[in-house]
Coordinates of C-alpha atoms in Angstrom, one line a residue:
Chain F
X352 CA -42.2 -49.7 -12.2
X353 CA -38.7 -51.9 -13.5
X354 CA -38.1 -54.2 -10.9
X355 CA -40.8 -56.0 -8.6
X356 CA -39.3 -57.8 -6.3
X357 CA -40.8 -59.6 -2.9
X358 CA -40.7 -57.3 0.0
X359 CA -37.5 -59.5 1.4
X360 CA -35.9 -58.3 -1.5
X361 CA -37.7 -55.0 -1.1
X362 CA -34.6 -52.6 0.0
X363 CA -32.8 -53.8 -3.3
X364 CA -35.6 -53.0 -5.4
X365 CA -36.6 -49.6 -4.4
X366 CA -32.7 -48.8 -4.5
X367 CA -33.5 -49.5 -8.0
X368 CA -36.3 -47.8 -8.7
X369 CA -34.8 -44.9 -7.8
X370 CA -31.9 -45.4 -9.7
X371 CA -34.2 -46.0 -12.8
X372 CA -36.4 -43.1 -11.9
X373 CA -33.7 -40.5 -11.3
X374 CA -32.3 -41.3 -14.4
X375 CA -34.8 -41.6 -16.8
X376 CA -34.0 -39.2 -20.1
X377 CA -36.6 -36.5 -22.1
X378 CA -38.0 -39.8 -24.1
X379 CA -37.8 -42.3 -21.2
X380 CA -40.3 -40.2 -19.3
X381 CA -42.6 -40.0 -22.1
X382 CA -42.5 -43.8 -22.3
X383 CA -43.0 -44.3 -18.8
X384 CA -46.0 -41.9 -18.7
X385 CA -47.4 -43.9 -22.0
X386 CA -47.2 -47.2 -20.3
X387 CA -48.9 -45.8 -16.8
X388 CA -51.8 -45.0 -18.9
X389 CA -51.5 -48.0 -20.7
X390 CA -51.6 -50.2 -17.3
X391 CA -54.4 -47.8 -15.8
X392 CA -56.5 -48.8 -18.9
X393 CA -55.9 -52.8 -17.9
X394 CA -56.7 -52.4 -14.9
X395 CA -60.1 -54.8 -14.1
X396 CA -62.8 -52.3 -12.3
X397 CA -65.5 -54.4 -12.5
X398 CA -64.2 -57.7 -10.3
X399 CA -62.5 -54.9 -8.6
X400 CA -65.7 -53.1 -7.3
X401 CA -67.5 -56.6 -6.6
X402 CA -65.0 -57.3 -4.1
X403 CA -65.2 -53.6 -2.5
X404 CA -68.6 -54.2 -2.3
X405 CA -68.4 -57.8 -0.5
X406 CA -65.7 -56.7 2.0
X407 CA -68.7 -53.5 2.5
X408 CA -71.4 -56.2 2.9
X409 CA -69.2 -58.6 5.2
X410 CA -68.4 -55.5 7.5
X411 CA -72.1 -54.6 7.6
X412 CA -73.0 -58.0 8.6
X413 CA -70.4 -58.4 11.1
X414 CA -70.9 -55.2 12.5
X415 CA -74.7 -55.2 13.1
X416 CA -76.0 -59.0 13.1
X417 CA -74.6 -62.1 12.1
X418 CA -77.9 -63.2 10.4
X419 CA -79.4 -59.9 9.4
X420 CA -78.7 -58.8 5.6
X421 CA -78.8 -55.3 5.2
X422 CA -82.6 -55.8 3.5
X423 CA -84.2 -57.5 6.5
X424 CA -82.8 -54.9 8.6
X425 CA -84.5 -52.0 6.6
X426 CA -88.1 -54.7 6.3
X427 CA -87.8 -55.2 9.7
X428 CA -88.2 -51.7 10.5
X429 CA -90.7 -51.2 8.2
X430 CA -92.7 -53.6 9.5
X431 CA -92.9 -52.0 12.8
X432 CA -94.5 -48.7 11.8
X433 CA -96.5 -51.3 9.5
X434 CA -97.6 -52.8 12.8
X435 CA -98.9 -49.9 14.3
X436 CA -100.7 -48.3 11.7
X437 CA -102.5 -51.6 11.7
X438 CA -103.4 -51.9 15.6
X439 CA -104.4 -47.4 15.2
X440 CA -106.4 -48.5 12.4
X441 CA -108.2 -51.5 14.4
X442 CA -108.5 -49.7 17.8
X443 CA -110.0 -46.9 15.3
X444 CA -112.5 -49.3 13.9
X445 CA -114.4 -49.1 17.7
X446 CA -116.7 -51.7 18.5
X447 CA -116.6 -55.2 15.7
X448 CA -120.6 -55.9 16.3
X449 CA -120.9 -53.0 14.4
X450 CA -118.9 -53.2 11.7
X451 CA -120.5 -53.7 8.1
X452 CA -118.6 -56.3 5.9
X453 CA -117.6 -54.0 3.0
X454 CA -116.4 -51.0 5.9
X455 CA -113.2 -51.7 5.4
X456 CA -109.5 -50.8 3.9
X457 CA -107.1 -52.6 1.9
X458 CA -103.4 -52.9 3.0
X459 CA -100.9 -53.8 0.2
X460 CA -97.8 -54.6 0.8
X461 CA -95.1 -54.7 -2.2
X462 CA -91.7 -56.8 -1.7
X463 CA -89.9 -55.5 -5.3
X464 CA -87.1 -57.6 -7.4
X465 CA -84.1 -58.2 -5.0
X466 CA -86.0 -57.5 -1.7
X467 CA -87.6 -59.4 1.0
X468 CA -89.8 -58.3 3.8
X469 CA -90.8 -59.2 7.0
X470 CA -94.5 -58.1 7.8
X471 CA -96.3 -58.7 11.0
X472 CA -99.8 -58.7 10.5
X473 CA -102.2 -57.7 13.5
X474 CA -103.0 -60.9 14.7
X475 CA -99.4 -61.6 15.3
X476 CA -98.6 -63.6 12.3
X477 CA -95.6 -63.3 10.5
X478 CA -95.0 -63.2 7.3
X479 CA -91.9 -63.5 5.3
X480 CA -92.7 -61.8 1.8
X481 CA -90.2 -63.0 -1.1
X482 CA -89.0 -60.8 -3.8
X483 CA -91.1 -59.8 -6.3
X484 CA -93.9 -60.8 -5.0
X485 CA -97.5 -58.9 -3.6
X486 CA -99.9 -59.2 -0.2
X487 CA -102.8 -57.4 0.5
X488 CA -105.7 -57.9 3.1
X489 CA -108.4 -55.8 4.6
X490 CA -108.3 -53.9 7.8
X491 CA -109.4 -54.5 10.2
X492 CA -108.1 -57.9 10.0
X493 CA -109.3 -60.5 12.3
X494 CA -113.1 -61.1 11.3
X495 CA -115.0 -65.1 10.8
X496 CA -111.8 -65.4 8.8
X497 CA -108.4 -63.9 8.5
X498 CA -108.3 -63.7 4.2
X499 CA -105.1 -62.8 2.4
X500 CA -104.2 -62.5 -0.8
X501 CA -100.9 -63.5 -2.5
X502 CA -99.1 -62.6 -6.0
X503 CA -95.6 -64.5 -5.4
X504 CA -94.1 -66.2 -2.9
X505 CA -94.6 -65.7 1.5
X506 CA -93.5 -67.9 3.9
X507 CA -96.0 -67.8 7.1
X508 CA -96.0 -68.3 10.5
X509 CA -100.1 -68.4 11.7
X510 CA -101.0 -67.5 14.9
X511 CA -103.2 -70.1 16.0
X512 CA -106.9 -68.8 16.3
X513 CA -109.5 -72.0 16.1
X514 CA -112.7 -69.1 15.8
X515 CA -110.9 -67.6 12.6
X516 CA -109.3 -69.9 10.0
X517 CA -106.5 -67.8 8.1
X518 CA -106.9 -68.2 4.2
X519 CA -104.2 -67.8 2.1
X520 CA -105.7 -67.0 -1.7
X521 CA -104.2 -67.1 -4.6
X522 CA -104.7 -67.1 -8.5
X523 CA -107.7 -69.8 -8.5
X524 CA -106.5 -71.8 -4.8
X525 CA -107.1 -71.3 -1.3
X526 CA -104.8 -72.3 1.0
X527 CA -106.8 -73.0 4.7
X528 CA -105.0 -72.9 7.9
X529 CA -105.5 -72.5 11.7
X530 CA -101.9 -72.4 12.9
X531 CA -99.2 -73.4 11.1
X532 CA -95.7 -72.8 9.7
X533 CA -95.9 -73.0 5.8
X534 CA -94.6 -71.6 2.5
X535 CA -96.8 -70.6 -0.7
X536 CA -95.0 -70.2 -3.9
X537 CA -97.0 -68.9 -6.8
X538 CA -95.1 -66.3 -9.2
X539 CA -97.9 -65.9 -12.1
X540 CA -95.3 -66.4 -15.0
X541 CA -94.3 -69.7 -13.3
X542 CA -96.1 -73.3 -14.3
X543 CA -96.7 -74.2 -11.0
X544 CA -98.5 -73.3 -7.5
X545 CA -96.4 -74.9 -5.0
X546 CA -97.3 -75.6 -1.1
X547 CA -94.8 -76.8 1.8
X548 CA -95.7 -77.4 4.9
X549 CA -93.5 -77.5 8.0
X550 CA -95.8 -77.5 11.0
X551 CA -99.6 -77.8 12.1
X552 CA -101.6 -79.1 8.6
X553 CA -103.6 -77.2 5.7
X554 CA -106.5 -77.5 3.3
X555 CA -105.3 -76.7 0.0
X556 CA -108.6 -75.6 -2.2
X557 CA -108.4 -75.6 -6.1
X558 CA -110.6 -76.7 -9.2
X559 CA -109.8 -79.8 -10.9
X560 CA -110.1 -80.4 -14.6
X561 CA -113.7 -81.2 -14.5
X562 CA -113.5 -77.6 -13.0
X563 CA -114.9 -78.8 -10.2
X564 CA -113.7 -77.3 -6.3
X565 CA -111.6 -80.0 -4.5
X566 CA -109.2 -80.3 -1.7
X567 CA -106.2 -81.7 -0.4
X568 CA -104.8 -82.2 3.2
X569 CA -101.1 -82.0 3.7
X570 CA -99.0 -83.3 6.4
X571 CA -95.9 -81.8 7.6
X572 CA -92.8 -82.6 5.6
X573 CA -95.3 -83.0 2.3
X574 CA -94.5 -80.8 -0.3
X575 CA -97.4 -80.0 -3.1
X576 CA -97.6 -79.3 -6.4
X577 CA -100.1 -78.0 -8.1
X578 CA -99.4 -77.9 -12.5
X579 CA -101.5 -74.9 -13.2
X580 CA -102.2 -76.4 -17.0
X581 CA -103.0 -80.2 -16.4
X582 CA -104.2 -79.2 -13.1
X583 CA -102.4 -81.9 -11.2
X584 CA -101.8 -82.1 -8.1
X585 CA -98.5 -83.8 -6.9
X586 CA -97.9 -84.2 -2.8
X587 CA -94.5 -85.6 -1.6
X588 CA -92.8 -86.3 1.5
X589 CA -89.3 -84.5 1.6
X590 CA -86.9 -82.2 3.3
X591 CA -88.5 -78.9 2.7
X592 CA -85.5 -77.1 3.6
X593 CA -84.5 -75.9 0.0
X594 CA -88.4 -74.4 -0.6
X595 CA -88.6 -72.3 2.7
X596 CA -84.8 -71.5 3.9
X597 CA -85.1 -68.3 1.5
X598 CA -86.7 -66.6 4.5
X599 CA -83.8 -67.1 6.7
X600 CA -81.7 -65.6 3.5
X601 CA -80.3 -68.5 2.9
X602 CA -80.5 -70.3 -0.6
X603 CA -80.5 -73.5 -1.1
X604 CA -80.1 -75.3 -4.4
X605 CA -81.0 -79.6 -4.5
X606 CA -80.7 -80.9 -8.1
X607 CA -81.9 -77.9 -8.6
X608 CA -82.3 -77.1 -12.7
X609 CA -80.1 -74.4 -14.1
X610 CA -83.6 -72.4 -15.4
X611 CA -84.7 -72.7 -11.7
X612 CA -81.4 -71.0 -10.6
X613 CA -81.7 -69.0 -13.2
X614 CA -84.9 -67.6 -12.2
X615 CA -84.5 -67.3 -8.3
X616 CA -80.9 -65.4 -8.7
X617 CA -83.5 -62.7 -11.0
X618 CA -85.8 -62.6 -7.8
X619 CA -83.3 -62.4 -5.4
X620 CA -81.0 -60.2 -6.7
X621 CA -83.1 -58.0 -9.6
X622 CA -80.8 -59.2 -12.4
X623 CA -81.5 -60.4 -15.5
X624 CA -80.2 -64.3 -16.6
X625 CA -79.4 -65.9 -19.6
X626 CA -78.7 -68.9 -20.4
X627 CA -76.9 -69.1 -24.1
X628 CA -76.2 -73.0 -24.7
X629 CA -79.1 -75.4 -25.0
X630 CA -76.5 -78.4 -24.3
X631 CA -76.4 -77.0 -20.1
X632 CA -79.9 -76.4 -19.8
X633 CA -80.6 -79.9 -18.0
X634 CA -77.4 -79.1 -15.6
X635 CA -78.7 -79.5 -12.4
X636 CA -76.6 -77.4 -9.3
X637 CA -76.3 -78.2 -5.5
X638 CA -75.2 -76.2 -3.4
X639 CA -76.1 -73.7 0.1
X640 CA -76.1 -69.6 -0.1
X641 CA -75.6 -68.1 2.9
X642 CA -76.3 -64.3 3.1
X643 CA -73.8 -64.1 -0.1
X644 CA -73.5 -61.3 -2.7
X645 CA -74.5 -62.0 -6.1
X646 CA -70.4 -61.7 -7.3
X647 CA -70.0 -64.6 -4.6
X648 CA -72.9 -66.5 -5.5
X649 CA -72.0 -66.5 -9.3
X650 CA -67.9 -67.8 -8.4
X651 CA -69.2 -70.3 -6.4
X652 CA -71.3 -71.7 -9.4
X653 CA -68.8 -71.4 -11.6
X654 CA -65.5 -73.0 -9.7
X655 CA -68.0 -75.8 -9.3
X656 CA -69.4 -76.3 -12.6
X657 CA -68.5 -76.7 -16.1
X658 CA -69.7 -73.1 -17.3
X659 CA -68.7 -69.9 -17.2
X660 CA -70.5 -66.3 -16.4
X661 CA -70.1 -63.3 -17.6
X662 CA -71.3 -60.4 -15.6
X663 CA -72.4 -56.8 -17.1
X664 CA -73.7 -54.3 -15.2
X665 CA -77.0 -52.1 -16.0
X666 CA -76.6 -49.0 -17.5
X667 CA -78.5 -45.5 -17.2
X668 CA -81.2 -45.0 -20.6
X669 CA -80.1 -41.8 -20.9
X670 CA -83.9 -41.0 -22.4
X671 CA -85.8 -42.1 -19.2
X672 CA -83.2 -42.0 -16.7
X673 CA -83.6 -45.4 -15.7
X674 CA -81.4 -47.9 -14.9
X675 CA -81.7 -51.1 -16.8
X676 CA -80.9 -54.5 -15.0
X677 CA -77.5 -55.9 -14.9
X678 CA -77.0 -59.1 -17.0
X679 CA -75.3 -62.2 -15.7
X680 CA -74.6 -64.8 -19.2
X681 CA -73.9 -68.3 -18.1
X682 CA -72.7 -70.0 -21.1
X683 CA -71.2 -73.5 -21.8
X684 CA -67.0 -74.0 -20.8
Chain Q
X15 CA -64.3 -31.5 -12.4
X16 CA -67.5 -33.5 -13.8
X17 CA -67.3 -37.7 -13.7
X18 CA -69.7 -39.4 -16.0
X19 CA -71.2 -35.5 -16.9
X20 CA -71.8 -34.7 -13.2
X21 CA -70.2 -33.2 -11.1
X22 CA -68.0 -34.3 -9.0
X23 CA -69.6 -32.1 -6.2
X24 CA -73.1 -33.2 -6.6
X25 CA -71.5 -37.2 -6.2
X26 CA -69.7 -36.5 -3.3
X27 CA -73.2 -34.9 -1.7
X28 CA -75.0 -37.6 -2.6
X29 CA -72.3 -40.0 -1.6
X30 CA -72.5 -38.6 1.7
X31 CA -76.4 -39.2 1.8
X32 CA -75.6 -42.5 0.9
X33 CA -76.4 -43.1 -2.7
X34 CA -74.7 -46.2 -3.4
X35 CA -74.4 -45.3 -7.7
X36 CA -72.4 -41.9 -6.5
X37 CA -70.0 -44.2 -4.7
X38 CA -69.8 -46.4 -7.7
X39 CA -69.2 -43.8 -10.4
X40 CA -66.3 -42.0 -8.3
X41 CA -65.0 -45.9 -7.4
X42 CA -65.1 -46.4 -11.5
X43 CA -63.2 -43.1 -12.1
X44 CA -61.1 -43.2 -9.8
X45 CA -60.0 -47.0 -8.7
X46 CA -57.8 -47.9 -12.1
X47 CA -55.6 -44.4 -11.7
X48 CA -55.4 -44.6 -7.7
X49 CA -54.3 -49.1 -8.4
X50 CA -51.7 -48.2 -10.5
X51 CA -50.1 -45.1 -8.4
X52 CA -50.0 -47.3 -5.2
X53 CA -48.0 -49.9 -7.5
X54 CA -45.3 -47.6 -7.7
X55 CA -45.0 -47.9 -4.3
X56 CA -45.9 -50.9 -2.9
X57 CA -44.1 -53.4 -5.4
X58 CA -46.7 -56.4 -4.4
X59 CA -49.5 -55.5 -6.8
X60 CA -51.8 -57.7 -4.2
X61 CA -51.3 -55.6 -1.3
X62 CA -51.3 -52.9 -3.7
X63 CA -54.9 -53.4 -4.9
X64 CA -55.5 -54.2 -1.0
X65 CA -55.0 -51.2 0.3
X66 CA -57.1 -49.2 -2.5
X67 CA -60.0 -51.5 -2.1
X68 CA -59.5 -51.2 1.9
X69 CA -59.3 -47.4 1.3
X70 CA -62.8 -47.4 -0.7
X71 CA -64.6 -49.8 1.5
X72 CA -63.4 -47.0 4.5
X73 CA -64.6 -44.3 2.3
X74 CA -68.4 -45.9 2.3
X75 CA -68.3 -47.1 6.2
X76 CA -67.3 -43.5 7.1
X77 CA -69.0 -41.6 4.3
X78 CA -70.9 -39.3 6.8
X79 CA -67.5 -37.9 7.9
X80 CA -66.4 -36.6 4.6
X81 CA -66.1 -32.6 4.9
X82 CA -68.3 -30.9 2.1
X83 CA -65.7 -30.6 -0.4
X84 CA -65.7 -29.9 -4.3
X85 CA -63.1 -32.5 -5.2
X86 CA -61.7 -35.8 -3.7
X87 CA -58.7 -36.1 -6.2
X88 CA -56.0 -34.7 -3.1
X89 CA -57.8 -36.6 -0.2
X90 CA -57.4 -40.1 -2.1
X91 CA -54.2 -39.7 -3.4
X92 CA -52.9 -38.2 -0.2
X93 CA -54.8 -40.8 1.9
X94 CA -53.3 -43.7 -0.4
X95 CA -50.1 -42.2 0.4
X96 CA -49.9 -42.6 3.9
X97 CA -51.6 -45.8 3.6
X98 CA -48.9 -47.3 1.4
X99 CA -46.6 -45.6 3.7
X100 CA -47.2 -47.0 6.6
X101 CA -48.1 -50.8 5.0
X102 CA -43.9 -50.4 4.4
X103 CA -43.0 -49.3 7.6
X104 CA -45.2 -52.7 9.2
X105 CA -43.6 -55.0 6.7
X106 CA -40.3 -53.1 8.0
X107 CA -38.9 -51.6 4.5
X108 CA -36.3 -49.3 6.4
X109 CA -37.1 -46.0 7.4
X110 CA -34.5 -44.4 5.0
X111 CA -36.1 -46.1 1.7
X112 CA -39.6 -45.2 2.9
X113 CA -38.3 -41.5 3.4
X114 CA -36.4 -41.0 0.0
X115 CA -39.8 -42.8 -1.5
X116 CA -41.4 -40.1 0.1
X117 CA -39.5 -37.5 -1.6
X118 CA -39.9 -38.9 -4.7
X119 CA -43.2 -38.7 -4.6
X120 CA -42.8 -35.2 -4.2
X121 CA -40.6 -34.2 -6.9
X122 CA -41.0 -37.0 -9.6
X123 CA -43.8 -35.5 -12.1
X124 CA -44.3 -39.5 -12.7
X125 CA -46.5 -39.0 -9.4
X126 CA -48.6 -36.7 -10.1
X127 CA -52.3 -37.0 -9.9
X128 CA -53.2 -35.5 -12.9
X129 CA -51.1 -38.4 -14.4
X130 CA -53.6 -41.0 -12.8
X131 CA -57.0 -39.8 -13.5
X132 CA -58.4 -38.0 -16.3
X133 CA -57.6 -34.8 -16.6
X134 CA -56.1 -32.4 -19.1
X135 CA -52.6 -34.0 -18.9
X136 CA -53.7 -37.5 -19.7
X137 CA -55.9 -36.5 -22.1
X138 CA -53.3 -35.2 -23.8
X139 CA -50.6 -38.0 -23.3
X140 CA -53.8 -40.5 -24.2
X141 CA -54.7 -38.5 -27.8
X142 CA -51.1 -38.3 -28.5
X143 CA -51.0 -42.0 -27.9
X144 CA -54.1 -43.3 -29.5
X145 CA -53.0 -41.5 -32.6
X146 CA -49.7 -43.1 -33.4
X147 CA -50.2 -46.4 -35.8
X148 CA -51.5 -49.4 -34.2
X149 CA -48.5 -51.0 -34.5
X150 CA -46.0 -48.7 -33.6
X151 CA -48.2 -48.3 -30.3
X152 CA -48.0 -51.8 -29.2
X153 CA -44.4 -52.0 -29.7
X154 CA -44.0 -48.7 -28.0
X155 CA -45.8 -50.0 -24.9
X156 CA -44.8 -53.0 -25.0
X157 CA -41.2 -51.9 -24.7
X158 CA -42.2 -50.2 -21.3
X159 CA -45.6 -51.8 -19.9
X160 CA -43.9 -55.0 -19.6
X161 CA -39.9 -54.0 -19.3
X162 CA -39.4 -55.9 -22.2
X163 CA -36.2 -55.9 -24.0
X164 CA -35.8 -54.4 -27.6
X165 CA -34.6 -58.1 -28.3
X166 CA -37.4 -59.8 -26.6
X167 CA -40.1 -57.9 -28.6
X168 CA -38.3 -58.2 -31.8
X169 CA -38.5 -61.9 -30.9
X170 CA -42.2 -61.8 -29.5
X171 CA -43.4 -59.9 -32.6
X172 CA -41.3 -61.6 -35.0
X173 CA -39.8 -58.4 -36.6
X174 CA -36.1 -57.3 -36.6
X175 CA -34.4 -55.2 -33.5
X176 CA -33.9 -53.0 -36.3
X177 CA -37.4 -52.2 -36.4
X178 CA -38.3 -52.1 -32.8
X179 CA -36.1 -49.3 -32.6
X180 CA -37.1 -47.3 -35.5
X181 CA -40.7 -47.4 -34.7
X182 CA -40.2 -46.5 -30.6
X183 CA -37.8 -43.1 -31.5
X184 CA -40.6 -43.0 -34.4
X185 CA -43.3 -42.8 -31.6
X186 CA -41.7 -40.8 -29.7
X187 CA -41.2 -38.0 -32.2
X188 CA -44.4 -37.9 -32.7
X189 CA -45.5 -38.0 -28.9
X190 CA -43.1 -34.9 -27.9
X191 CA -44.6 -32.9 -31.3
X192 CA -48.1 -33.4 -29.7
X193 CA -47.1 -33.2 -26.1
X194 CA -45.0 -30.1 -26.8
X195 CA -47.2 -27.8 -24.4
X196 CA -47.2 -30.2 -21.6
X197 CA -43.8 -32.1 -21.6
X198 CA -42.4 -29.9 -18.9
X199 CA -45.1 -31.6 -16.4
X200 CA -43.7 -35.0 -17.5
X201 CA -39.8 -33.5 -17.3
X202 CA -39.7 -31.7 -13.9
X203 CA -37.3 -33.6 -11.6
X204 CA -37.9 -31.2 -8.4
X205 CA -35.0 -29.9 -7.8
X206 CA -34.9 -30.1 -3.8
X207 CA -34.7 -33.8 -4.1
X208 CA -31.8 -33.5 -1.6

């Protein structure tokens, strides 16, 4: 405890401690057991378990896949069973002449707060399902159209099928495909509907002010938006890297506004956020994720930004057992 | 032994299943005790808090191996132990200073587990503690926390030397009053030291 020296010095200064130890009287002992439990009470848990937990998610990652988070692995396999239930359930279904339009069941599939998920559906398409967000389409599947609908955010990869346009529905759009690479963002508590399109092209159906059914054709590159109040509809030509890399876990932040941030880092890692200064909510952040825990994430923002975050973890309602969600406070330097 | 009101068993089942909030509730209880027992032996608080956090992240990879046991106070202090042990003997402390450290972690109460992680002993040494004045506390740990001087917190607190003493042999009569029943596992110096 007396004397910490460097390890070159290190013979001297356990010669010492022993001295010190040995000799230590009746009320020395006490004092030294007093300040243990003094130091043991200073000692900083919290960054303490963040960083077991990184080394534990590094390993993990190193261990099994370079590019496989712990989450995809778990989706992944649960889109295999997924799979199969769906190709029993068509095969079950017999002959398609004879198969009445409502004879059908629905599939719903649920990616919660801080989980992603990789479905495959049964015409081969993939789909990446963002957290918090919802899918569900009838079985069997492949009919005059392929319909699904869509609470939240999916990235898709279409199988191309020029007899049966795939239809992406949600809230009062339809998004009409037949093969592409695209990304759908609409979270019902958000202002927007946003579409971006990296391959192939799609019809993107909504109602105008006049309330009248329109659509819009979007090239690859464009990326739409779609104000769900003044119904406009913006299109742009950009990198669309920073709306669809999520799938590939990686996050990806382009003068991106703090409540934007704010809000993804909730999805993706089922906290809550708040922001307690007014003056930093125009700051805008840029910056690349890559597979990083939130404790990471939240060091990164803050060595590179004037503010500063405070982390507190959930804690068990000892009434309903439940555990509320951690809070991360970004606040003004 | 019960952690956070459950016991300690029950975590160490469910730890084994996997549950990552048993892992964190026996991390919480016992990280801060097991940090500052590997400082008394590795002086580099860095490599110190290394080798517990290297320890935990172990305990999780290789979880499925942990024999059914009721508690994992012996099997972390013992395993932090050998750790620190044999992070001196790569650094190449010599083999005589690891081995009389050895001993003294036998025979020096001030190594005891119970002294690390809540148990009757530092409840005890903590109520004693908590219930001298304010004051007189911070001097008092002051004094050996950060191996300050009488002088130097005289100076730091801006109060006489004459006071600094009076209030630490003040705190300590009150501290071996309440600690009366278990001084003797603070006093023990084993007596096969050599």
């Amino acid at each position: 405890m007396q004397e910490r020296g460097e390890i070159k010095d290190s013979d001297k200064s356990y010669s010492k401690f022993f001295n010190y130890r040995k000799n230590l009287s009746e009320d020395e002992r006490i004092r030294e057991a007093g300040a243990l439990l003094n130091e043991i009470k200073r000692v900083d848990v919290d960054s303490a378990y963040n960083k077991v937990k990184y080394k534990i998610d590094k390993q993990y990652s190193i261990s099994v896949n370079k590019t496989l988070t712990w989450i995809t692995r778990i989706a992944a396999i649960l889109a295999i069973p997924l799979l199969l239930l769906n190709i029993w359930n068509f095969m079950k279904s017999g002959d398609k002449k004879f198969l009445a339009e409502n004879n059908f069941t629905l599939q719903e599939i649920t990616s919660p707060i801080g989980i992603r998920t990789h479905v495959i559906l049964p015409d081969g398409s993939d789909i990446w399902l963002n957290a918090g967000s919802k899918m569900s389409y009838k079985i069997p599947f492949v009919r005059e159209t392929r319909k699904i609908n869509l609470i939240g955010e999916a990235f898709l990869n279409v199988t191309k099928n020029k007899l049966s346009p795939f239809i992406v529905k949600t809230e009062n759009t339809q998004v009409k495909v037949l093969g592409t690479k695209f990304n759908v963002k609409s979270y019902p508590e958000d202002n927007n509907i946003e579409i971006s399109l990296t391959e192939g092209s799609v019809m993107f159906y909504f109602r105008n002010k006049q309330g009248r059914k329109v659509y819009t054709k979007l090239k690859p590159n464009q990326h739409l938006v779609l104000n769900k109040i003044n119904k406009k509809v913006t299109v742009r030509n950009e990198k669309l890297s920073k709306y669809i890399s999520w799938h590939k876990n990686i996050l990806i932040f382009d003068d991106t506004p703090i409540q934007e941030v704010a809000k993804t880092l909730e999805r993706w890692y089922g906290v809550k956020v708040v922001i307690t200064d007014e003056e930093i909510r125009n700051y805008k952040f840029t910056t690349v994720f890559e597979n990083e825990p939130l404790s990471r994430v939240l060091e990164l923002l803050e060595l590179t930004s004037p503010i500063s975050i405070k982390y507190n973890n959930g804690k068990v309602n000892t009434k309903t057992n439940k555990l509320s969600k951690s809070i991360v406070t970004i606040s003004k330097k | 032994m019960k952690i956070n009101g459950i016991e300690e068993r029950r975590l160490i089942n469910r730890l084994i299943d996997g549950d990552q909030t048993a892992f964190e509730l026996l991390f919480r209880f016992y990280y801060p005790g097991l940090l500052v027992f590997a400082k008394q032996l590795i002086f580099d608080p860095t490599e110190a808090e290394n080798i517990v956090q290297d320890f935990f992240v172990n305990l999780w990879v290789n979880r499925a191996k942990i024999k059914d046991s009721s508690s994992l106070k012996g099997y972390f202090f013992t395993s932090i132990k050998n750790r620190a042990f044999n992070y001196l003997k790569r650094v190449k402390v010599r083999e005589h200073i690891i081995e009389e450290l050895k001993q003294l972690t036998e025979s020096d109460s001030l190594f005891q587990p119970d002294v690390f992680i809540e148990s009757e002993l530092q409840n005890k040494i903590k109520t004693a503690l908590n219930k001298l004045p304010r004051r007189t506390r911070e001097i008092f740990v002051l004094s050996r926390t950060n191996g300050l001087t009488n002088d130097e917190i005289a100076e730091k607190l801006n109060i006489s030397k004459r006071t600094v003493e009076t209030q630490i042999s003040n705190a300590l009569k009150v501290l071996r009053i309440d600690l009366k029943d278990y001084l003797f596992l603070l006093l023990i110096l084993g007596v096969d030291l050599f």
